mmCIF file of C-alpha atoms in Angstrom:
data_model
loop_
_atom_site.group_PDB
_atom_site.id
_atom_site.type_symbol
_atom_site.label_atom_id
_atom_site.label_comp_id
_atom_site.label_asym_id
_atom_site.label_seq_id
_atom_site.Cartn_x
_atom_site.Cartn_y
_atom_site.Cartn_z
ATOM 1 C CA UNK A 11 -19.745 58.834 -25.805
ATOM 2 C CA UNK A 12 -18.573 55.986 -23.505
ATOM 3 C CA UNK A 13 -20.381 52.626 -23.372
ATOM 4 C CA UNK A 14 -22.906 52.330 -20.628
ATOM 5 C CA UNK A 15 -21.745 49.797 -18.030
ATOM 6 C CA UNK A 16 -24.185 47.058 -17.064
ATOM 7 C CA UNK A 17 -24.004 44.637 -14.159
ATOM 8 C CA UNK A 18 -25.300 41.081 -14.496
ATOM 9 C CA UNK A 19 -28.779 41.807 -13.179
ATOM 10 C CA UNK A 20 -29.148 44.791 -15.552
ATOM 11 C CA UNK A 21 -28.182 42.577 -18.490
ATOM 12 C CA UNK A 22 -30.729 39.972 -17.488
ATOM 13 C CA UNK A 23 -33.374 42.665 -17.111
ATOM 14 C CA UNK A 24 -32.534 44.066 -20.558
ATOM 15 C CA UNK A 25 -32.722 40.551 -22.005
ATOM 16 C CA UNK A 26 -36.196 40.028 -20.540
ATOM 17 C CA UNK A 27 -37.405 43.377 -21.895
ATOM 18 C CA UNK A 28 -36.051 42.546 -25.353
ATOM 19 C CA UNK A 29 -37.770 39.132 -25.258
ATOM 20 C CA UNK A 30 -41.198 40.849 -24.953
ATOM 21 C CA UNK A 31 -40.764 42.796 -28.179
ATOM 22 C CA UNK A 32 -43.036 41.805 -31.049
ATOM 23 C CA UNK A 33 -41.546 39.579 -33.713
ATOM 24 C CA UNK A 34 -38.381 38.814 -31.757
ATOM 25 C CA UNK A 35 -36.690 35.472 -32.461
ATOM 26 C CA UNK A 36 -36.163 34.103 -28.948
ATOM 27 C CA UNK A 37 -33.422 31.637 -29.923
ATOM 28 C CA UNK A 38 -31.440 34.299 -31.763
ATOM 29 C CA UNK A 39 -31.908 36.697 -28.844
ATOM 30 C CA UNK A 40 -30.473 34.119 -26.425
ATOM 31 C CA UNK A 41 -27.488 33.606 -28.722
ATOM 32 C CA UNK A 42 -26.980 37.364 -28.894
ATOM 33 C CA UNK A 43 -26.739 37.505 -25.078
ATOM 34 C CA UNK A 44 -24.525 34.393 -24.952
ATOM 35 C CA UNK A 45 -26.946 32.152 -23.043
ATOM 36 C CA UNK A 46 -28.828 28.968 -23.868
ATOM 37 C CA UNK A 47 -32.518 28.927 -24.716
ATOM 38 C CA UNK A 48 -33.219 27.010 -21.484
ATOM 39 C CA UNK A 49 -31.438 29.694 -19.461
ATOM 40 C CA UNK A 50 -33.363 32.416 -21.304
ATOM 41 C CA UNK A 51 -36.737 30.896 -20.420
ATOM 42 C CA UNK A 52 -35.579 30.552 -16.796
ATOM 43 C CA UNK A 53 -34.858 34.272 -16.444
ATOM 44 C CA UNK A 54 -38.068 35.189 -18.218
ATOM 45 C CA UNK A 55 -40.182 32.971 -15.936
ATOM 46 C CA UNK A 56 -38.455 34.267 -12.792
ATOM 47 C CA UNK A 57 -39.141 37.854 -13.875
ATOM 48 C CA UNK A 58 -42.816 37.110 -14.447
ATOM 49 C CA UNK A 59 -43.119 35.507 -10.971
ATOM 50 C CA UNK A 60 -40.902 37.768 -8.858
ATOM 51 C CA UNK A 61 -40.133 40.871 -10.881
ATOM 52 C CA UNK A 62 -36.568 42.198 -11.052
ATOM 53 C CA UNK A 63 -35.741 40.496 -7.709
ATOM 54 C CA UNK A 64 -36.075 37.157 -9.484
ATOM 55 C CA UNK A 65 -33.082 38.013 -11.649
ATOM 56 C CA UNK A 66 -30.702 37.947 -8.693
ATOM 57 C CA UNK A 67 -28.398 34.936 -8.197
ATOM 58 C CA UNK A 68 -29.644 32.432 -5.644
ATOM 59 C CA UNK A 69 -27.628 30.433 -3.159
ATOM 60 C CA UNK A 70 -26.877 26.956 -4.446
ATOM 61 C CA UNK A 71 -27.069 25.368 -1.005
ATOM 62 C CA UNK A 72 -30.496 23.737 -0.560
ATOM 63 C CA UNK A 73 -32.662 25.055 2.266
ATOM 64 C CA UNK A 74 -33.192 21.574 3.620
ATOM 65 C CA UNK A 75 -30.177 19.341 3.087
ATOM 66 C CA UNK A 76 -31.008 15.678 3.802
ATOM 67 C CA UNK A 77 -27.290 14.959 4.296
ATOM 68 C CA UNK A 78 -26.861 17.635 6.956
ATOM 69 C CA UNK A 79 -26.198 16.112 10.385
ATOM 70 C CA UNK A 80 -27.434 17.737 13.563
ATOM 71 C CA UNK A 81 -24.738 19.073 15.850
ATOM 72 C CA UNK A 82 -25.969 16.970 18.748
ATOM 73 C CA UNK A 83 -25.617 13.820 16.626
ATOM 74 C CA UNK A 84 -22.012 14.699 15.766
ATOM 75 C CA UNK A 85 -21.208 15.281 19.437
ATOM 76 C CA UNK A 86 -22.746 11.943 20.470
ATOM 77 C CA UNK A 87 -20.743 10.071 17.801
ATOM 78 C CA UNK A 88 -17.497 11.696 18.936
ATOM 79 C CA UNK A 89 -18.401 10.923 22.565
ATOM 80 C CA UNK A 90 -18.924 7.232 21.739
ATOM 81 C CA UNK A 91 -15.609 7.133 19.861
ATOM 82 C CA UNK A 92 -13.724 8.689 22.781
ATOM 83 C CA UNK A 93 -15.187 6.041 25.113
ATOM 84 C CA UNK A 94 -14.538 3.218 22.613
ATOM 85 C CA UNK A 95 -11.216 4.208 21.085
ATOM 86 C CA UNK A 96 -10.756 0.980 19.146
ATOM 87 C CA UNK A 97 -14.247 0.875 17.649
ATOM 88 C CA UNK A 98 -14.892 1.560 14.005
ATOM 89 C CA UNK A 99 -17.829 3.280 12.323
ATOM 90 C CA UNK A 100 -19.894 0.076 12.079
ATOM 91 C CA UNK A 101 -19.907 -0.661 15.826
ATOM 92 C CA UNK A 102 -20.366 3.016 16.705
ATOM 93 C CA UNK A 103 -23.444 3.138 14.464
ATOM 94 C CA UNK A 104 -24.986 0.098 16.176
ATOM 95 C CA UNK A 105 -24.437 1.595 19.643
ATOM 96 C CA UNK A 106 -25.867 4.947 18.524
ATOM 97 C CA UNK A 107 -29.031 3.220 17.296
ATOM 98 C CA UNK A 108 -29.437 1.473 20.678
ATOM 99 C CA UNK A 109 -28.861 4.661 22.687
ATOM 100 C CA UNK A 110 -31.090 6.864 20.538
ATOM 101 C CA UNK A 111 -33.823 4.662 18.996
ATOM 102 C CA UNK A 112 -36.082 7.654 18.356
ATOM 103 C CA UNK A 113 -33.519 9.562 16.289
ATOM 104 C CA UNK A 114 -32.732 9.017 12.641
ATOM 105 C CA UNK A 115 -29.267 7.474 12.624
ATOM 106 C CA UNK A 116 -26.666 8.613 10.102
ATOM 107 C CA UNK A 117 -25.236 6.027 7.737
ATOM 108 C CA UNK A 118 -21.853 4.386 8.193
ATOM 109 C CA UNK A 119 -20.033 6.526 5.615
ATOM 110 C CA UNK A 120 -21.277 9.686 7.353
ATOM 111 C CA UNK A 121 -19.866 8.470 10.673
ATOM 112 C CA UNK A 122 -16.540 7.694 8.990
ATOM 113 C CA UNK A 123 -16.499 11.234 7.557
ATOM 114 C CA UNK A 124 -17.249 12.742 10.995
ATOM 115 C CA UNK A 125 -14.463 10.734 12.647
ATOM 116 C CA UNK A 126 -12.024 11.647 9.888
ATOM 117 C CA UNK A 127 -12.729 15.373 10.216
ATOM 118 C CA UNK A 128 -12.348 15.090 13.986
ATOM 119 C CA UNK A 129 -8.999 13.306 13.577
ATOM 120 C CA UNK A 130 -10.336 10.153 15.213
ATOM 121 C CA UNK A 131 -10.392 7.833 12.212
ATOM 122 C CA UNK A 132 -8.084 4.844 12.576
ATOM 123 C CA UNK A 133 -5.684 4.373 9.679
ATOM 124 C CA UNK A 134 -6.320 1.057 7.981
ATOM 125 C CA UNK A 135 -3.456 -1.348 7.691
ATOM 126 C CA UNK A 136 -2.448 -2.211 4.185
ATOM 127 C CA UNK A 137 -3.237 -5.766 3.385
ATOM 128 C CA UNK A 138 -0.669 -7.923 1.735
ATOM 129 C CA UNK A 139 -1.526 -8.874 -1.840
ATOM 130 C CA UNK A 140 -3.335 -12.208 -1.715
ATOM 131 C CA UNK A 141 -0.880 -13.835 -4.107
ATOM 132 C CA UNK A 142 2.321 -12.694 -2.383
ATOM 133 C CA UNK A 143 2.309 -15.492 0.181
ATOM 134 C CA UNK A 144 1.599 -18.313 -2.243
ATOM 135 C CA UNK A 145 4.170 -20.681 -3.564
ATOM 136 C CA UNK A 146 4.831 -20.128 -7.250
ATOM 137 C CA UNK A 147 5.493 -23.840 -7.716
ATOM 138 C CA UNK A 148 4.913 -26.913 -5.613
ATOM 139 C CA UNK A 149 7.814 -27.658 -3.259
ATOM 140 C CA UNK A 150 10.223 -30.140 -4.754
ATOM 141 C CA UNK A 151 12.269 -32.634 -2.777
ATOM 142 C CA UNK A 152 15.891 -32.558 -3.892
ATOM 143 C CA UNK A 153 16.907 -35.841 -5.542
ATOM 144 C CA UNK A 154 20.380 -34.951 -6.856
ATOM 145 C CA UNK A 155 22.976 -32.206 -6.244
ATOM 146 C CA UNK A 156 22.119 -28.873 -7.879
ATOM 147 C CA UNK A 157 18.454 -29.801 -7.928
ATOM 148 C CA UNK A 158 17.371 -27.388 -5.156
ATOM 149 C CA UNK A 159 19.357 -24.548 -3.630
ATOM 150 C CA UNK A 160 18.172 -22.808 -0.480
ATOM 151 C CA UNK A 161 19.025 -19.189 0.319
ATOM 152 C CA UNK A 162 18.479 -16.850 3.243
ATOM 153 C CA UNK A 163 20.101 -14.160 5.372
ATOM 154 C CA UNK A 164 21.351 -15.320 8.755
ATOM 155 C CA UNK A 165 20.132 -12.217 10.593
ATOM 156 C CA UNK A 166 21.957 -9.267 12.109
ATOM 157 C CA UNK A 167 25.152 -9.718 14.106
ATOM 158 C CA UNK A 168 27.324 -6.864 15.351
ATOM 159 C CA UNK A 169 31.108 -6.760 15.494
ATOM 160 C CA UNK A 170 32.819 -5.232 18.567
ATOM 161 C CA UNK A 171 33.259 -2.164 16.356
ATOM 162 C CA UNK A 172 29.443 -1.983 15.987
ATOM 163 C CA UNK A 173 29.502 -2.934 12.318
ATOM 164 C CA UNK A 174 26.365 -4.708 11.145
ATOM 165 C CA UNK A 175 26.875 -8.171 9.675
ATOM 166 C CA UNK A 176 24.019 -9.992 7.968
ATOM 167 C CA UNK A 177 25.607 -12.907 6.078
ATOM 168 C CA UNK A 178 23.947 -14.314 2.966
ATOM 169 C CA UNK A 179 23.884 -18.108 3.096
ATOM 170 C CA UNK A 180 23.366 -20.435 0.114
ATOM 171 C CA UNK A 181 23.156 -24.199 0.415
ATOM 172 C CA UNK A 182 22.577 -27.241 -1.760
ATOM 173 C CA UNK A 183 19.521 -28.954 -0.293
ATOM 174 C CA UNK A 184 20.432 -32.492 -1.397
ATOM 175 C CA UNK A 185 24.043 -32.677 -0.244
ATOM 176 C CA UNK A 186 23.627 -30.105 2.565
ATOM 177 C CA UNK A 187 26.802 -28.545 1.178
ATOM 178 C CA UNK A 188 27.121 -24.852 2.072
ATOM 179 C CA UNK A 189 27.895 -23.062 -1.166
ATOM 180 C CA UNK A 190 28.396 -19.620 0.317
ATOM 181 C CA UNK A 191 28.400 -17.605 3.525
ATOM 182 C CA UNK A 192 28.962 -14.054 2.317
ATOM 183 C CA UNK A 193 29.176 -10.876 4.376
ATOM 184 C CA UNK A 194 27.673 -8.275 2.076
ATOM 185 C CA UNK A 195 28.016 -4.555 2.702
ATOM 186 C CA UNK A 196 24.476 -4.262 1.383
ATOM 187 C CA UNK A 197 21.755 -6.875 1.215
ATOM 188 C CA UNK A 198 20.333 -5.344 -1.944
ATOM 189 C CA UNK A 199 19.551 -6.988 -5.276
ATOM 190 C CA UNK A 200 22.806 -5.956 -6.953
ATOM 191 C CA UNK A 201 24.982 -7.413 -4.182
ATOM 192 C CA UNK A 202 23.050 -10.679 -3.981
ATOM 193 C CA UNK A 203 23.009 -11.014 -7.771
ATOM 194 C CA UNK A 204 26.795 -10.563 -7.885
ATOM 195 C CA UNK A 205 27.274 -13.399 -5.382
ATOM 196 C CA UNK A 206 24.927 -15.714 -7.287
ATOM 197 C CA UNK A 207 26.726 -14.896 -10.533
ATOM 198 C CA UNK A 208 29.927 -16.069 -8.867
ATOM 199 C CA UNK A 209 28.279 -19.258 -7.572
ATOM 200 C CA UNK A 210 26.719 -20.079 -10.956
ATOM 201 C CA UNK A 211 30.131 -19.805 -12.609
ATOM 202 C CA UNK A 212 31.537 -22.334 -10.101
ATOM 203 C CA UNK A 213 28.700 -24.827 -9.556
ATOM 204 C CA UNK A 214 26.378 -24.264 -12.519
ATOM 205 C CA UNK A 215 22.651 -23.512 -12.339
ATOM 206 C CA UNK A 216 20.235 -25.260 -9.957
ATOM 207 C CA UNK A 217 16.777 -26.342 -11.045
ATOM 208 C CA UNK A 218 15.048 -24.640 -8.100
ATOM 209 C CA UNK A 219 15.903 -21.878 -5.612
ATOM 210 C CA UNK A 220 13.956 -21.892 -2.339
ATOM 211 C CA UNK A 221 13.720 -18.674 -0.303
ATOM 212 C CA UNK A 222 11.468 -16.835 2.115
ATOM 213 C CA UNK A 223 9.249 -13.862 1.206
ATOM 214 C CA UNK A 224 11.661 -11.152 2.352
ATOM 215 C CA UNK A 225 13.670 -8.779 0.168
ATOM 216 C CA UNK A 226 15.497 -9.052 -2.122
ATOM 217 C CA UNK A 227 14.089 -12.512 -2.923
ATOM 218 C CA UNK A 228 10.447 -11.401 -2.965
ATOM 219 C CA UNK A 229 8.323 -8.278 -2.756
ATOM 220 C CA UNK A 230 4.903 -7.981 -1.163
ATOM 221 C CA UNK A 231 4.036 -5.089 -3.490
ATOM 222 C CA UNK A 232 4.486 -6.734 -6.907
ATOM 223 C CA UNK A 233 2.628 -9.340 -8.915
ATOM 224 C CA UNK A 234 3.418 -12.819 -7.568
ATOM 225 C CA UNK A 235 5.941 -11.196 -5.257
ATOM 226 C CA UNK A 236 8.561 -10.958 -7.991
ATOM 227 C CA UNK A 237 11.675 -8.783 -7.739
ATOM 228 C CA UNK A 238 14.388 -8.055 -10.291
ATOM 229 C CA UNK A 239 16.463 -10.783 -8.648
ATOM 230 C CA UNK A 240 13.744 -13.457 -8.866
ATOM 231 C CA UNK A 241 12.881 -12.405 -12.428
ATOM 232 C CA UNK A 242 16.566 -12.871 -13.289
ATOM 233 C CA UNK A 243 16.476 -16.382 -11.829
ATOM 234 C CA UNK A 244 13.364 -17.174 -13.886
ATOM 235 C CA UNK A 245 15.041 -15.863 -17.045
ATOM 236 C CA UNK A 246 17.848 -18.382 -16.444
ATOM 237 C CA UNK A 247 15.318 -21.213 -16.344
ATOM 238 C CA UNK A 248 15.403 -21.594 -12.535
ATOM 239 C CA UNK A 249 12.120 -22.360 -10.771
ATOM 240 C CA UNK A 250 11.186 -20.340 -7.690
ATOM 241 C CA UNK A 251 9.979 -21.940 -4.479
ATOM 242 C CA UNK A 252 9.081 -19.415 -1.768
ATOM 243 C CA UNK A 253 8.077 -20.701 1.631
ATOM 244 C CA UNK A 254 4.829 -19.347 3.057
ATOM 245 C CA UNK A 255 5.007 -16.392 5.482
ATOM 246 C CA UNK A 256 5.401 -17.440 9.104
ATOM 247 C CA UNK A 257 6.382 -21.025 8.210
ATOM 248 C CA UNK A 258 10.194 -21.214 8.468
ATOM 249 C CA UNK A 259 9.968 -24.992 8.921
ATOM 250 C CA UNK A 260 9.343 -25.217 5.162
ATOM 251 C CA UNK A 261 13.036 -24.366 4.854
ATOM 252 C CA UNK A 262 13.891 -26.186 8.070
ATOM 253 C CA UNK A 263 17.270 -27.643 7.082
ATOM 254 C CA UNK A 264 18.579 -24.188 6.234
ATOM 255 C CA UNK A 265 17.251 -22.766 9.502
ATOM 256 C CA UNK A 266 18.996 -25.513 11.503
ATOM 257 C CA UNK A 267 22.257 -24.627 9.790
ATOM 258 C CA UNK A 268 21.771 -21.017 10.927
ATOM 259 C CA UNK A 269 21.267 -22.193 14.507
ATOM 260 C CA UNK A 270 24.513 -24.160 14.291
ATOM 261 C CA UNK A 271 26.281 -21.035 13.052
ATOM 262 C CA UNK A 272 24.927 -18.945 15.903
ATOM 263 C CA UNK A 273 25.795 -21.530 18.552
ATOM 264 C CA UNK A 274 29.345 -22.146 17.341
ATOM 265 C CA UNK A 275 30.372 -18.650 16.222
ATOM 266 C CA UNK A 276 28.539 -16.326 18.620
ATOM 267 C CA UNK A 277 31.454 -16.297 21.091
ATOM 268 C CA UNK A 278 34.122 -15.913 18.419
ATOM 269 C CA UNK A 279 32.937 -12.587 17.039
ATOM 270 C CA UNK A 280 36.012 -10.362 16.940
ATOM 271 C CA UNK A 281 37.441 -7.693 14.671
ATOM 272 C CA UNK A 282 35.808 -6.129 11.662
ATOM 273 C CA UNK A 283 33.802 -7.415 8.695
ATOM 274 C CA UNK A 284 36.951 -8.650 6.894
ATOM 275 C CA UNK A 285 37.877 -10.869 9.836
ATOM 276 C CA UNK A 286 34.259 -11.934 10.085
ATOM 277 C CA UNK A 287 34.385 -13.224 6.501
ATOM 278 C CA UNK A 288 37.524 -15.268 7.265
ATOM 279 C CA UNK A 289 35.743 -16.761 10.269
ATOM 280 C CA UNK A 290 32.756 -17.729 8.099
ATOM 281 C CA UNK A 291 34.985 -19.240 5.402
ATOM 282 C CA UNK A 292 36.772 -21.428 7.936
ATOM 283 C CA UNK A 293 33.503 -22.519 9.558
ATOM 284 C CA UNK A 294 31.963 -23.340 6.147
ATOM 285 C CA UNK A 295 34.928 -25.513 5.165
ATOM 286 C CA UNK A 296 34.860 -27.365 8.490
ATOM 287 C CA UNK A 297 31.089 -27.829 8.306
ATOM 288 C CA UNK A 298 31.238 -29.238 4.755
ATOM 289 C CA UNK A 299 33.920 -31.754 5.749
ATOM 290 C CA UNK A 300 31.787 -33.248 8.495
#
């Protein structure tokens, strides 16, 4: 004889009937049906109040949801946003309260959720880490050669063959001697590190290297703006001095040298990157002699 099939309501009904039997251990009965004692009392109480209908599953959504926003409120919020495209949730909420003083205003987070679902929420700009623009050490005035080196990229130039040239420039801040003007195929950490390795082998190590906050010297996404290149400098015992964002005058001598380069070489740009490097080498030698 096959087992009789029960649906969930039938099982609950059978459980309630069994619970009314004399001498039944209610806790053991609940365990037999695989439910908790609290759940067992719930079904028993529902049956006593509502009969078998009380054993049906109920919708979990509350009848009166305090967080539910009226459709007219949503439409008014979207209307305000369309008329004030650059306003955020805070200002929209204040205007809504003024326009509809008799209505219960939604909170700010609810307005943000409405705007987001409607595709009207402005994307927030990522803020720079607060420590990325700070100087790691106090700026030092160079007192002897090899005390402070300054480094930067000149900025993009194009050859007649449309090759990009962004020369790396390194200078001794005390003597104003240009240590290197290097046309790198890539301005990445590996390429810059290779050039500094060459310079260290020739001139030795400086006490301080001053740079801006751009890559590969610094990173706005890491602690204290450190990169693998700047960590390498620190491991060699070199102090880091990064100028503050938007203040190129803190490395003013280096910037003036770049202006001299642009003024004197801008009209001599010919050939490819190889010829460019020869032009830079000649200009560097002439500059250092003067």
